Tab-separated table of C-alpha atoms in Angstrom:
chain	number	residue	atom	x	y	z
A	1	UNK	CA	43.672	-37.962	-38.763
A	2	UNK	CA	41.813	-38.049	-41.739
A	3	UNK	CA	39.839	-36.237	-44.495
A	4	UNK	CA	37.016	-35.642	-42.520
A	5	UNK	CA	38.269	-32.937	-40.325
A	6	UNK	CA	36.957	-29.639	-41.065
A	7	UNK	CA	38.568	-26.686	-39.298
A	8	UNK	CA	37.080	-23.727	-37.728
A	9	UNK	CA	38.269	-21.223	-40.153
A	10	UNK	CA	36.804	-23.315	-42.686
A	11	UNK	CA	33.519	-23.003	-41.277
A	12	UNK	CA	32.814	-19.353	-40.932
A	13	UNK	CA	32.084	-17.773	-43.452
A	14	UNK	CA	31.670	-13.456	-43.562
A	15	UNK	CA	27.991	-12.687	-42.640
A	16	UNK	CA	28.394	-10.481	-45.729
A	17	UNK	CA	28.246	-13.486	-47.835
A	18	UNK	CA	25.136	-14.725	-46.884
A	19	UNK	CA	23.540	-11.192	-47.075
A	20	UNK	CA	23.400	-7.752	-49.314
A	21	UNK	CA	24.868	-4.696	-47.934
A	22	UNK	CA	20.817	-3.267	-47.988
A	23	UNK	CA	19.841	-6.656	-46.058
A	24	UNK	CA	22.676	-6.204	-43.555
A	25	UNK	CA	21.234	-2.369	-43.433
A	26	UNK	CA	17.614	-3.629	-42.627
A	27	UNK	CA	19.108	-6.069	-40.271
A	28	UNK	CA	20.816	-3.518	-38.071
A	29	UNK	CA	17.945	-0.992	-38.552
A	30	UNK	CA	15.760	-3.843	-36.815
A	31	UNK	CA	18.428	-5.073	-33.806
A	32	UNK	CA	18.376	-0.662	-32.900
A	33	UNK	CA	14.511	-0.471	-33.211
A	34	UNK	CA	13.794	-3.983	-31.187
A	35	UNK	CA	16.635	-2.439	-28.235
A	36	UNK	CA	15.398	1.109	-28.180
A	37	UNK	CA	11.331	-0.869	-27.890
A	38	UNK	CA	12.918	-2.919	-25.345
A	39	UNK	CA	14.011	-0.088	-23.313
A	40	UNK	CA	10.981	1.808	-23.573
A	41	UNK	CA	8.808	-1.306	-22.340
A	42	UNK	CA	11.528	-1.977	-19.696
A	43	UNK	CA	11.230	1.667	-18.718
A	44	UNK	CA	7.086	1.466	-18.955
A	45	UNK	CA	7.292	-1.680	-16.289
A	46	UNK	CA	9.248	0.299	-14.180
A	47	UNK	CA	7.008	3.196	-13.948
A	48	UNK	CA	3.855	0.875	-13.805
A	49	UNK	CA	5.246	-0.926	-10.903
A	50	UNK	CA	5.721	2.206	-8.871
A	51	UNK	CA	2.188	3.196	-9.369
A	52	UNK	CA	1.283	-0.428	-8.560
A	53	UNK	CA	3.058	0.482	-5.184
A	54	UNK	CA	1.812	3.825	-4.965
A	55	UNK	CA	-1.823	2.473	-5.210
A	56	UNK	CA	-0.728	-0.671	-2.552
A	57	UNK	CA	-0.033	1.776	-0.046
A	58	UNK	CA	-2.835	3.894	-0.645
A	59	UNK	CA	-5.128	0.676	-0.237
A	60	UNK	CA	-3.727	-0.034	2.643
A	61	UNK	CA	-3.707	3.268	4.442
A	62	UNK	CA	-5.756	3.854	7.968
A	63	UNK	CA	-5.611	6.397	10.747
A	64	UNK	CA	-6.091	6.078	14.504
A	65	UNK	CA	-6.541	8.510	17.370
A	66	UNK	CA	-7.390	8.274	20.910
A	67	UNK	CA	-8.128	10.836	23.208
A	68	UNK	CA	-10.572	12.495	25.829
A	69	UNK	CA	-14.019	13.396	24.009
A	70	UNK	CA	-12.830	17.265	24.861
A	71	UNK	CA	-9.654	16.068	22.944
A	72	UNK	CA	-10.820	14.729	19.996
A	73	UNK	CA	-13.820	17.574	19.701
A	74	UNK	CA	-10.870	20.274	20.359
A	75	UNK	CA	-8.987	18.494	17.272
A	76	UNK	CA	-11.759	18.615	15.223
A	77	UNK	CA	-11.942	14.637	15.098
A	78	UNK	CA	-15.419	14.616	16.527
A	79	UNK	CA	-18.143	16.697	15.977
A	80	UNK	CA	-21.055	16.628	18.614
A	81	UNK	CA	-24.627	17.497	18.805
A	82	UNK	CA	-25.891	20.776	20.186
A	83	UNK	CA	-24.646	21.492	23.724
A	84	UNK	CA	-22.505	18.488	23.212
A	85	UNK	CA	-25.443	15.666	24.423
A	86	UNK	CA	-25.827	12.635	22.506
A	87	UNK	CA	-23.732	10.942	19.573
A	88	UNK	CA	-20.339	12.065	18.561
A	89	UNK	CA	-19.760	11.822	14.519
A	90	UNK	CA	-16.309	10.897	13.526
A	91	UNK	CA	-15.013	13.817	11.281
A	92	UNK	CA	-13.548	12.138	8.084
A	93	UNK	CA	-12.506	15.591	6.820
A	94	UNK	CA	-9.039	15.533	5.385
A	95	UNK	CA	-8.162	18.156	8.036
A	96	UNK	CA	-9.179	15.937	10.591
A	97	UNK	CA	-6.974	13.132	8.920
A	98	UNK	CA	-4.156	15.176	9.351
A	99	UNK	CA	-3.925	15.057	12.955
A	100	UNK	CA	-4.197	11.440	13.219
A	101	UNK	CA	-1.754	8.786	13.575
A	102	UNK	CA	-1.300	6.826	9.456
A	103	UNK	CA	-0.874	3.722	9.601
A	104	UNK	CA	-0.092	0.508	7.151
A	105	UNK	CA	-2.845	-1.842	8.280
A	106	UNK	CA	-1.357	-4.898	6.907
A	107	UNK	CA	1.681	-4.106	9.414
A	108	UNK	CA	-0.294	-2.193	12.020
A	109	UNK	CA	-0.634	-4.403	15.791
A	110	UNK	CA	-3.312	-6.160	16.609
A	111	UNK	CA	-3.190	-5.354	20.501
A	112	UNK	CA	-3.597	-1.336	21.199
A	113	UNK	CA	-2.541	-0.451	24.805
A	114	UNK	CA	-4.983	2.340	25.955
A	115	UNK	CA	-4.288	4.195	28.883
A	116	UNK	CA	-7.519	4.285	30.602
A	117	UNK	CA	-10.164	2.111	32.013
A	118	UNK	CA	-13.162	3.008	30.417
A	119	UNK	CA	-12.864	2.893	25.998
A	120	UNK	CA	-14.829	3.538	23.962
A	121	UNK	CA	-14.985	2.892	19.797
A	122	UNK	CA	-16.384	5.665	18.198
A	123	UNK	CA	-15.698	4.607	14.275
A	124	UNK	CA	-17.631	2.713	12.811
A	125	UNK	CA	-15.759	-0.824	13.287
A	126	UNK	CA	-17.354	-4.632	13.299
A	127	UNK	CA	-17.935	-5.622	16.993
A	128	UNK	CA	-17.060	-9.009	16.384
A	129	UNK	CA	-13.596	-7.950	14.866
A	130	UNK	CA	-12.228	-7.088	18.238
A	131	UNK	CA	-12.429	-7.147	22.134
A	132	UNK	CA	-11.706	-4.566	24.961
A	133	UNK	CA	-10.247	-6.561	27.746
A	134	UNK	CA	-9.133	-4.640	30.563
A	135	UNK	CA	-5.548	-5.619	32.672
A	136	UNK	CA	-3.784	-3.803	35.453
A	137	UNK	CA	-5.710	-0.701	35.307
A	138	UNK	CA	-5.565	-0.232	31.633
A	139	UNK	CA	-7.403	-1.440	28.801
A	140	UNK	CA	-6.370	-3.236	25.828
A	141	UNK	CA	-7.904	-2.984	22.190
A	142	UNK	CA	-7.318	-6.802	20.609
A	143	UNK	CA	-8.284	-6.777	16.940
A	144	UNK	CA	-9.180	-10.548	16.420
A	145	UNK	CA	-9.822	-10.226	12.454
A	146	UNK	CA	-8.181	-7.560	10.752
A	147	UNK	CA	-9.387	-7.889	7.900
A	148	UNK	CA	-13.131	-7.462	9.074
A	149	UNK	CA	-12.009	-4.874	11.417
A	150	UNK	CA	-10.485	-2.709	8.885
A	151	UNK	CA	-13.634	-3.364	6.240
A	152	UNK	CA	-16.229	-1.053	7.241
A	153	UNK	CA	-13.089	2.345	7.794
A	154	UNK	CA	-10.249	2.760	7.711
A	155	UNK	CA	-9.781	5.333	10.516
A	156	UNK	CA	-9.774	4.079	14.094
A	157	UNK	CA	-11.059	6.570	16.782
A	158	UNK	CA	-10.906	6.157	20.325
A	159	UNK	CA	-12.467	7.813	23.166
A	160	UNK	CA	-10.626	7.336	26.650
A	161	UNK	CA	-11.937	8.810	29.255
């Protein structure tokens, strides 16, 4: 077994050794200062990811209504002309949000089952986005592109009548 073996004991030697008592001081000083920054940036990542997902589902927010013209006007989602002839103007009022449906529209469906044969879009939405097909008495709102659909507003209002 030989002269060459070197035991453990022989091999550690006191941190102290290597280092003054003021160095050892510094040392520690430096380990608390580098956990407490770690825990304040941990903390700061935290809170920045919440907002992150705060903001995501802000981004992503829409409405959606549907209902008789006298319906929607009564709810304040419409507003109409003078004796109520011509063009209806979507009311993007926060009041007027409140009564609607919120939805995600990354999650929202892409096939709306409306409860009446003649629809009608009344926000401002890319025709080419979607298609009203009509099946066993009722029609059916298919959004073909979300993403275009969604581009122009995000609050869907339907007129049914």
């Amino acid at each position: 077994k030989g002269a060459f073996r070197v035991g453990m004991d022989d091999m550690q030697m006191p941190i102290s050794g290597f280092y003054t008592q003021e160095q050892l001081k510094e040392l520690a000083y430096n380990v608390e200062t580098l956990t407490g920054d770690k825990a304040r940036l941990e903390e700061q990542v935290t809170t920045q990811g919440e907002a992150l997902d705060i903001q995501d589902e802000i981004i992503n927010e829409g409405y959606y209504i549907m209902g008789t013209r006298k319906e929607l006007k009564d709810a304040g989602i419409i507003n109409t002309t003078l004796l109520g002839i011509g063009r209806s103007k979507v009311n993007l009022e926060q009041a007027a949000l409140e009564k609607m449906e919120k939805i995600d529209i990354r999650t929202f469906s892409n096939e709306i089952t409306i409860p009446s044969k003649k629809v009608k879009i009344l926000s401002h939405m890319p025709e080419n986005s979607y298609a009203i097909i009509m099946e066993n008495g009722v029609s059916k709102l298919f959004i073909k592109d979300p993403a275009l659909f969604w581009s122009l507003s995000r609050i869907l209002v339907i007129e049914i009548k």
